[in-house]
mmCIF file of C-alpha atoms in Angstrom:
data_model
loop_
_atom_site.group_PDB
_atom_site.id
_atom_site.type_symbol
_atom_site.label_atom_id
_atom_site.label_comp_id
_atom_site.label_asym_id
_atom_site.label_seq_id
_atom_site.Cartn_x
_atom_site.Cartn_y
_atom_site.Cartn_z
ATOM 1 C CA ASP A 5 -10.899 -7.411 2.070
ATOM 2 C CA PHE A 6 -9.172 -4.641 0.093
ATOM 3 C CA LYS A 7 -12.097 -2.271 0.638
ATOM 4 C CA SER A 8 -12.117 -2.623 4.436
ATOM 5 C CA LEU A 9 -10.018 -0.085 6.303
ATOM 6 C CA ASP A 10 -10.043 -2.516 9.229
ATOM 7 C CA THR A 11 -7.920 -4.911 7.160
ATOM 8 C CA PHE A 12 -5.262 -2.231 6.815
ATOM 9 C CA ARG A 13 -5.490 -1.207 10.462
ATOM 10 C CA ARG A 14 -4.754 -4.826 11.431
ATOM 11 C CA LEU A 15 -1.843 -4.838 9.001
ATOM 12 C CA SER A 16 -0.571 -1.637 10.610
ATOM 13 C CA GLU A 17 -0.621 -3.355 14.015
ATOM 14 C CA LEU A 18 1.420 -6.246 12.594
ATOM 15 C CA VAL A 19 3.955 -3.829 11.117
ATOM 16 C CA LEU A 20 4.264 -2.093 14.493
ATOM 17 C CA GLU A 21 4.810 -5.447 16.229
ATOM 18 C CA ALA A 22 7.479 -6.353 13.662
ATOM 19 C CA ARG A 23 9.137 -2.970 14.199
ATOM 20 C CA HIS A 24 9.436 -3.607 17.923
ATOM 21 C CA LYS A 25 10.684 -7.147 17.365
ATOM 22 C CA HIS A 26 13.226 -6.407 14.607
ATOM 23 C CA GLY A 27 14.173 -2.803 15.330
ATOM 24 C CA HIS A 28 12.854 -1.355 12.075
ATOM 25 C CA GLY A 29 9.600 -1.001 10.202
ATOM 26 C CA ASN A 30 10.739 -0.976 6.594
ATOM 27 C CA CYS A 31 7.930 -2.128 4.307
ATOM 28 C CA VAL A 32 7.539 -3.041 0.671
ATOM 29 C CA PHE A 33 3.948 -3.604 -0.370
ATOM 30 C CA TYR A 34 3.912 -5.779 -3.479
ATOM 31 C CA LEU A 35 0.546 -5.558 -5.217
ATOM 32 C CA ALA A 36 -0.076 -8.565 -7.436
ATOM 33 C CA THR A 37 -3.833 -8.090 -7.687
ATOM 34 C CA ALA A 38 -6.317 -7.191 -10.360
ATOM 35 C CA PRO A 39 -5.645 -3.627 -11.588
ATOM 36 C CA GLN A 40 -8.997 -2.321 -10.339
ATOM 37 C CA PHE A 41 -7.779 -2.829 -6.737
ATOM 38 C CA PHE A 42 -4.490 -0.891 -6.979
ATOM 39 C CA GLY A 43 -5.971 2.524 -6.210
ATOM 40 C CA THR A 44 -8.123 1.243 -3.349
ATOM 41 C CA ILE A 45 -5.231 -0.617 -1.746
ATOM 42 C CA VAL A 46 -2.815 2.319 -1.935
ATOM 43 C CA GLU A 47 -5.486 4.673 -0.601
ATOM 44 C CA ASN A 48 -6.235 2.373 2.346
ATOM 45 C CA LEU A 49 -2.524 1.865 3.077
ATOM 46 C CA ALA A 50 -2.253 5.645 3.385
ATOM 47 C CA LEU A 51 -5.420 5.998 5.483
ATOM 48 C CA ALA A 52 -4.086 3.370 7.909
ATOM 49 C CA GLY A 53 -0.804 5.288 8.214
ATOM 50 C CA LEU A 54 1.186 2.589 6.469
ATOM 51 C CA MET A 55 2.743 4.938 3.913
ATOM 52 C CA ARG A 56 4.312 7.304 6.482
ATOM 53 C CA GLU A 57 8.083 7.127 6.522
ATOM 54 C CA GLU A 58 9.142 7.835 10.073
ATOM 55 C CA GLU A 59 12.037 6.989 12.377
ATOM 56 C CA GLY A 60 14.199 6.109 9.384
ATOM 57 C CA ASP A 61 11.818 3.445 8.082
ATOM 58 C CA PHE A 62 11.030 3.366 4.382
ATOM 59 C CA ARG A 63 7.794 2.488 2.618
ATOM 60 C CA ARG A 64 7.502 1.377 -0.992
ATOM 61 C CA VAL A 65 4.682 0.143 -3.200
ATOM 62 C CA VAL A 66 5.448 -2.170 -6.096
ATOM 63 C CA ILE A 67 2.646 -2.628 -8.602
ATOM 64 C CA GLU A 68 2.576 -5.746 -10.746
ATOM 65 C CA LYS A 69 1.559 -5.389 -14.379
ATOM 66 C CA PRO A 70 -0.806 -4.718 -15.972
ATOM 67 C CA PHE A 71 -0.941 -1.122 -14.801
ATOM 68 C CA GLY A 72 -4.295 -0.136 -16.239
ATOM 69 C CA THR A 73 -5.845 -1.415 -19.427
ATOM 70 C CA ASP A 74 -4.579 1.311 -21.784
ATOM 71 C CA LEU A 75 -2.600 4.564 -21.644
ATOM 72 C CA LEU A 76 -5.547 6.625 -20.399
ATOM 73 C CA SER A 77 -6.444 4.223 -17.581
ATOM 74 C CA ALA A 78 -2.746 3.929 -16.626
ATOM 75 C CA ARG A 79 -2.497 7.725 -16.391
ATOM 76 C CA LYS A 80 -5.662 7.892 -14.261
ATOM 77 C CA LEU A 81 -4.378 5.153 -11.957
ATOM 78 C CA ASN A 82 -1.013 6.882 -11.632
ATOM 79 C CA ALA A 83 -2.704 10.178 -10.746
ATOM 80 C CA HIS A 84 -4.941 8.438 -8.191
ATOM 81 C CA ILE A 85 -2.019 6.695 -6.508
ATOM 82 C CA LEU A 86 0.163 9.795 -6.356
ATOM 83 C CA ASN A 87 -2.535 11.836 -4.565
#
């Protein structure tokens, strides 16, 4: 459930387990969802601490097209994600 912070907290636990197992916690979050979920997902990744780059680990978000429905909605989505 993209709207549930608990989903992202569980994901954070899995990333931490993988970090201990593999020695790093590098993450690429590839969002191939409907555009209306992009902002919510990125926001919840951040709220769950999944966007913090620490101990040399990197975090990246890749957003599959379409990025918005027109130029205005793309600009709004970009502004939302960068906050």
